[in-house]
Short mmCIF file of C-alpha atoms and ligand atoms in Angstrom, two decimals:
data_model
loop_
_atom_site.label_atom_id
_atom_site.label_comp_id
_atom_site.label_asym_id
_atom_site.label_seq_id
_atom_site.Cartn_x
_atom_site.Cartn_y
_atom_site.Cartn_z
CA MET X 22 0.00 0.00 0.00
CA SER X 23 1.20 3.52 -0.72
CA THR X 24 2.07 5.94 2.05
CA THR X 25 1.18 9.10 0.17
CA LEU X 26 -2.14 9.32 -1.56
CA ARG X 27 -2.56 11.97 -4.19
CA ILE X 28 -6.09 13.09 -5.03
CA ALA X 29 -6.66 14.54 -8.48
CA PRO X 30 -10.13 16.06 -8.91
CA SER X 31 -11.24 15.88 -12.54
CA ILE X 32 -12.56 19.23 -13.69
CA LEU X 33 -14.77 17.41 -16.18
CA SER X 34 -17.42 17.55 -13.46
CA ALA X 35 -16.70 21.17 -12.47
CA ASP X 36 -18.88 24.18 -13.30
CA PHE X 37 -17.26 25.33 -16.55
CA SER X 38 -18.80 28.78 -16.27
CA ARG X 39 -16.68 29.34 -13.13
CA LEU X 40 -13.60 27.25 -13.88
CA GLY X 41 -11.00 29.58 -12.31
CA GLU X 42 -12.97 29.66 -9.09
CA GLU X 43 -13.49 25.89 -9.18
CA VAL X 44 -9.79 25.05 -9.51
CA ARG X 45 -8.87 27.54 -6.78
CA ALA X 46 -11.47 25.88 -4.57
CA ILE X 47 -10.09 22.37 -5.08
CA GLU X 48 -6.53 23.52 -4.38
CA ALA X 49 -7.70 25.28 -1.20
CA ALA X 50 -9.55 22.08 -0.27
CA GLY X 51 -6.34 20.02 -0.44
CA ALA X 52 -6.22 18.62 -3.98
CA ASP X 53 -2.78 17.39 -5.04
CA LEU X 54 -3.30 17.70 -8.80
CA VAL X 55 -5.83 19.16 -11.22
CA HIS X 56 -6.94 16.33 -13.54
CA PHE X 57 -7.64 17.81 -16.98
CA ASP X 58 -9.62 15.56 -19.36
CA VAL X 59 -9.10 16.29 -23.05
CA MET X 60 -11.57 14.58 -25.41
CA ASP X 61 -11.69 15.02 -29.18
CA ASN X 62 -14.89 13.32 -30.42
CA HIS X 63 -12.65 10.96 -32.38
CA TYR X 64 -10.70 8.78 -29.98
CA VAL X 65 -13.64 9.07 -27.56
CA PRO X 66 -17.25 10.07 -28.28
CA ASN X 67 -17.16 13.36 -26.40
CA LEU X 68 -15.64 16.81 -26.83
CA THR X 69 -14.15 18.83 -23.99
CA ILE X 70 -11.29 21.26 -23.48
CA GLY X 71 -7.89 22.06 -24.97
CA PRO X 72 -4.67 24.00 -24.39
CA LEU X 73 -6.39 27.41 -24.26
CA VAL X 74 -8.38 26.32 -21.22
CA CYS X 75 -5.25 24.85 -19.61
CA GLU X 76 -3.50 28.17 -20.11
CA ALA X 77 -6.49 30.02 -18.67
CA ILE X 78 -6.58 28.01 -15.43
CA ARG X 79 -2.79 27.85 -14.96
CA PRO X 80 -2.48 31.17 -13.07
CA HIS X 81 -5.29 30.13 -10.72
CA VAL X 82 -3.44 27.17 -9.14
CA SER X 83 0.05 26.22 -8.02
CA ILE X 84 -0.56 22.46 -7.92
CA PRO X 85 0.43 20.42 -10.99
CA ILE X 86 -1.97 20.09 -13.92
CA ASP X 87 -2.38 16.44 -14.92
CA VAL X 88 -3.45 16.40 -18.58
CA HIS X 89 -5.19 13.19 -19.69
CA LEU X 90 -5.26 13.15 -23.49
CA MET X 91 -8.11 11.15 -24.99
CA VAL X 92 -7.22 12.29 -28.50
CA GLU X 93 -5.95 10.77 -31.72
CA PRO X 94 -3.39 11.60 -33.02
CA VAL X 95 -1.48 12.71 -29.93
CA ASP X 96 1.87 14.29 -30.76
CA ALA X 97 0.87 17.69 -32.15
CA LEU X 98 -0.89 18.60 -28.90
CA ILE X 99 2.08 17.91 -26.61
CA PRO X 100 4.04 21.14 -27.24
CA LEU X 101 0.80 23.11 -26.98
CA PHE X 102 -0.09 21.65 -23.59
CA ALA X 103 3.48 22.00 -22.30
CA LYS X 104 3.40 25.67 -23.28
CA ALA X 105 -0.01 26.04 -21.66
CA GLY X 106 1.43 24.96 -18.30
CA ALA X 107 0.74 21.22 -18.12
CA ASN X 108 3.00 19.32 -15.71
CA ILE X 109 1.96 15.74 -16.45
CA ILE X 110 0.77 14.48 -19.83
CA THR X 111 -0.70 11.01 -20.32
CA PHE X 112 -2.07 9.46 -23.50
CA HIS X 113 -3.63 6.21 -24.73
CA PRO X 114 -1.15 3.96 -26.58
CA GLU X 115 -3.83 3.00 -29.14
CA ALA X 116 -3.94 6.65 -30.20
CA SER X 117 -0.23 7.01 -30.97
CA ARG X 118 1.56 5.35 -33.88
CA HIS X 119 4.87 5.55 -32.02
CA VAL X 120 4.41 5.20 -28.28
CA ASP X 121 8.10 5.41 -27.41
CA ARG X 122 8.49 8.59 -29.46
CA THR X 123 5.43 10.20 -27.87
CA LEU X 124 6.76 9.43 -24.38
CA GLN X 125 10.10 11.01 -25.26
CA LEU X 126 8.37 14.04 -26.73
CA ILE X 127 6.49 14.66 -23.48
CA ARG X 128 9.66 14.52 -21.38
CA ASP X 129 11.55 16.64 -23.91
CA HIS X 130 8.94 19.32 -23.27
CA GLY X 131 9.63 19.22 -19.55
CA CYS X 132 6.56 17.27 -18.44
CA LYS X 133 6.14 13.97 -16.64
CA ALA X 134 5.03 11.32 -19.11
CA GLY X 135 2.59 8.46 -18.83
CA ILE X 136 0.41 6.04 -20.68
CA VAL X 137 -3.22 5.26 -19.98
CA LEU X 138 -4.57 1.73 -20.19
CA ASN X 139 -8.25 1.24 -20.97
CA PRO X 140 -10.08 -1.55 -19.13
CA ALA X 141 -9.40 -3.99 -22.01
CA THR X 142 -5.88 -2.79 -22.84
CA PRO X 143 -3.30 -5.37 -21.74
CA LEU X 144 -0.41 -4.62 -19.40
CA ALA X 145 1.93 -5.80 -22.15
CA CYS X 146 1.70 -2.21 -23.42
CA LEU X 147 4.09 -1.34 -20.60
CA ASP X 148 6.74 -3.73 -21.91
CA HIS X 149 9.80 -1.99 -23.33
CA VAL X 150 8.79 1.51 -22.18
CA MET X 151 9.06 1.23 -18.40
CA ASP X 152 12.12 3.45 -18.32
CA ARG X 153 10.25 6.20 -20.17
CA LEU X 154 7.32 6.34 -17.76
CA ASP X 155 6.72 8.66 -14.83
CA ILE X 156 3.15 7.51 -14.42
CA VAL X 157 0.81 4.71 -15.43
CA LEU X 158 -2.89 5.56 -15.47
CA LEU X 159 -5.37 2.70 -15.32
CA MET X 160 -8.86 3.49 -16.54
CA SER X 161 -11.45 1.98 -14.24
CA VAL X 162 -14.24 3.02 -16.65
CA ASN X 163 -14.27 3.27 -20.43
CA PRO X 164 -13.00 6.74 -21.31
CA GLY X 165 -15.33 9.46 -22.50
CA PHE X 166 -17.63 10.44 -19.67
CA GLY X 167 -17.61 11.34 -16.01
CA GLY X 168 -19.95 9.75 -13.50
CA GLN X 169 -19.61 6.11 -14.61
CA LYS X 170 -19.40 3.09 -12.34
CA PHE X 171 -16.02 1.66 -11.28
CA ILE X 172 -15.21 -1.62 -13.09
CA PRO X 173 -14.23 -4.07 -10.29
CA THR X 174 -11.70 -6.11 -12.33
CA THR X 175 -9.51 -2.99 -12.25
CA LEU X 176 -8.43 -4.10 -8.77
CA ASP X 177 -6.65 -7.20 -10.13
CA LYS X 178 -5.09 -5.13 -12.87
CA LEU X 179 -3.90 -2.62 -10.27
CA ARG X 180 -2.22 -5.34 -8.23
CA ALA X 181 -0.47 -6.68 -11.34
CA THR X 182 0.63 -3.19 -12.42
CA HIS X 183 1.86 -2.39 -8.93
CA ALA X 184 3.94 -5.58 -8.96
CA ARG X 185 5.50 -4.63 -12.30
CA ILE X 186 6.37 -1.17 -11.04
CA ALA X 187 7.79 -2.55 -7.79
CA ALA X 188 9.98 -4.98 -9.74
CA HIS X 189 11.16 -2.14 -11.97
CA THR X 190 12.14 0.14 -9.08
CA ALA X 191 13.68 -2.75 -7.12
CA ALA X 192 15.92 -3.35 -10.13
CA GLY X 193 17.11 0.28 -9.96
CA GLY X 194 14.46 1.89 -12.16
CA GLN X 195 12.93 5.33 -11.59
CA PRO X 196 9.77 5.76 -9.51
CA ILE X 197 6.49 5.46 -11.43
CA TRP X 198 3.17 6.73 -10.07
CA LEU X 199 0.14 4.49 -10.37
CA GLU X 200 -3.04 6.46 -11.00
CA VAL X 201 -6.65 5.26 -11.26
CA ASP X 202 -9.37 7.11 -13.14
CA GLY X 203 -13.11 6.52 -13.12
CA GLY X 204 -15.77 5.89 -10.51
CA VAL X 205 -13.54 6.48 -7.48
CA LYS X 206 -15.72 7.13 -4.41
CA THR X 207 -15.43 6.93 -0.63
CA ASP X 208 -16.85 3.40 -0.66
CA ASN X 209 -14.22 1.91 -2.99
CA ILE X 210 -11.08 4.03 -2.50
CA ALA X 211 -9.77 1.81 0.34
CA ALA X 212 -9.74 -1.23 -1.95
CA ILE X 213 -8.20 0.84 -4.77
CA VAL X 214 -5.35 2.09 -2.60
CA ALA X 215 -4.85 -1.33 -1.01
CA ALA X 216 -4.44 -2.72 -4.54
CA GLY X 217 -1.55 -0.32 -5.14
CA ALA X 218 -2.84 3.01 -6.46
CA ASP X 219 -1.04 6.10 -5.16
CA THR X 220 -2.98 8.68 -7.18
CA CYS X 221 -6.76 8.73 -7.50
CA VAL X 222 -8.78 10.81 -9.93
CA ALA X 223 -12.17 11.80 -8.56
CA GLY X 224 -14.53 13.85 -10.68
CA SER X 225 -18.18 13.47 -9.76
CA ALA X 226 -17.26 12.47 -6.19
CA VAL X 227 -15.60 15.84 -5.55
CA PHE X 228 -17.55 18.23 -7.75
CA GLY X 229 -20.84 16.54 -6.90
CA ALA X 230 -20.39 17.83 -3.35
CA PRO X 231 -22.96 20.48 -2.40
CA ASP X 232 -20.77 23.58 -2.72
CA ALA X 233 -17.22 24.88 -2.79
CA ASP X 234 -17.61 26.38 0.66
CA GLY X 235 -16.31 23.44 2.66
CA GLY X 236 -17.99 20.76 0.57
CA TYR X 237 -14.94 19.92 -1.54
CA ARG X 238 -12.70 19.80 1.53
CA GLN X 239 -15.13 17.44 3.26
CA VAL X 240 -15.22 15.03 0.31
CA MET X 241 -11.45 15.03 -0.06
CA SER X 242 -10.94 14.42 3.67
CA ALA X 243 -13.53 11.65 3.51
CA LEU X 244 -11.68 10.08 0.57
CA ARG X 245 -8.33 10.27 2.42
CA GLN X 246 -9.85 8.99 5.64
CA ALA X 247 -11.50 6.07 3.85
CA ALA X 248 -8.29 5.26 1.95
CA CYS X 249 -5.73 5.55 4.74
CA PRO X 250 -7.56 5.85 8.08
CA THR X 251 -4.39 5.93 10.20
CA GLU X 252 -2.70 8.66 8.16
CA SER X 253 -5.48 11.19 7.94
CA GLN X 254 -6.64 11.44 11.53
CA THR X 255 -4.91 14.74 12.30
C1 DX5 O 10 -13.31 9.66 -18.09
C2 DX5 O 10 -12.36 10.67 -17.50
C3 DX5 O 10 -12.36 10.72 -16.01
C4 DX5 O 10 -13.65 11.11 -15.40
C5 DX5 O 10 -13.66 10.78 -13.94
O1 DX5 O 10 -13.02 9.51 -19.44
O2 DX5 O 10 -11.03 10.39 -17.90
O3 DX5 O 10 -11.32 11.57 -15.54
O4 DX5 O 10 -13.96 12.44 -15.56
O5 DX5 O 10 -14.90 11.13 -13.43
P1 DX5 O 10 -15.62 10.28 -12.30
O6 DX5 O 10 -14.76 10.38 -11.07
O7 DX5 O 10 -16.93 10.96 -12.16
O8 DX5 O 10 -15.75 8.87 -12.79
ZN1 ZN O 11 -9.27 11.34 -16.90
#
């Protein structure tokens, strides 16, 4: 189990008419990252936000912006997001013709790099690129929409991914974060963290809270408390 849990609220479920205020509120409420879902109506059947919006929210927060690209093709957007202030960029290997090159491109632009595995994407996608990864993101729903239900078989996949990462670091490799995205709630986060996740995206769980005035902080404390009861009692 991890000792530090990062919570990354997904702004997909935020109020887009007040986005600056919303990201300030989640940082003030203790968020570790801003999770930024980019959808192109091509790789996934939905259309969201791009580099201009990333640039617009950047001055409102000091925490890292975690850009999850659900787009195809990938590479042309990387310099744009790096310039717009992204700190982490992840993409789906199915959407890139040259996964190794895309990973290098992200790091060359000064960002942490990662790949995202859909529920049916095999872990073999991690073979041969472990040394290029700063993060692995496991989808626990099919990408495209917030508010879906967590797919329980993700827990086995998490354990297997955690074991791969542990073997890599034990052999002298760099640290790799293990992030989970989709359907994370207070009633399943303990199992998710116990299975090896150190970073949890939470969209509807956080932004579905009644209001920014204490509501976001309460949900995030509840998530931390449920995940690691002994660490979050102070
Ligand atoms: C789905 C997105 C997720 C999603 C998470 O394609 O990548 O980040 O917004 O939202 P919840 O937590 O509501 O499942
Ligand atoms: Zn996401």
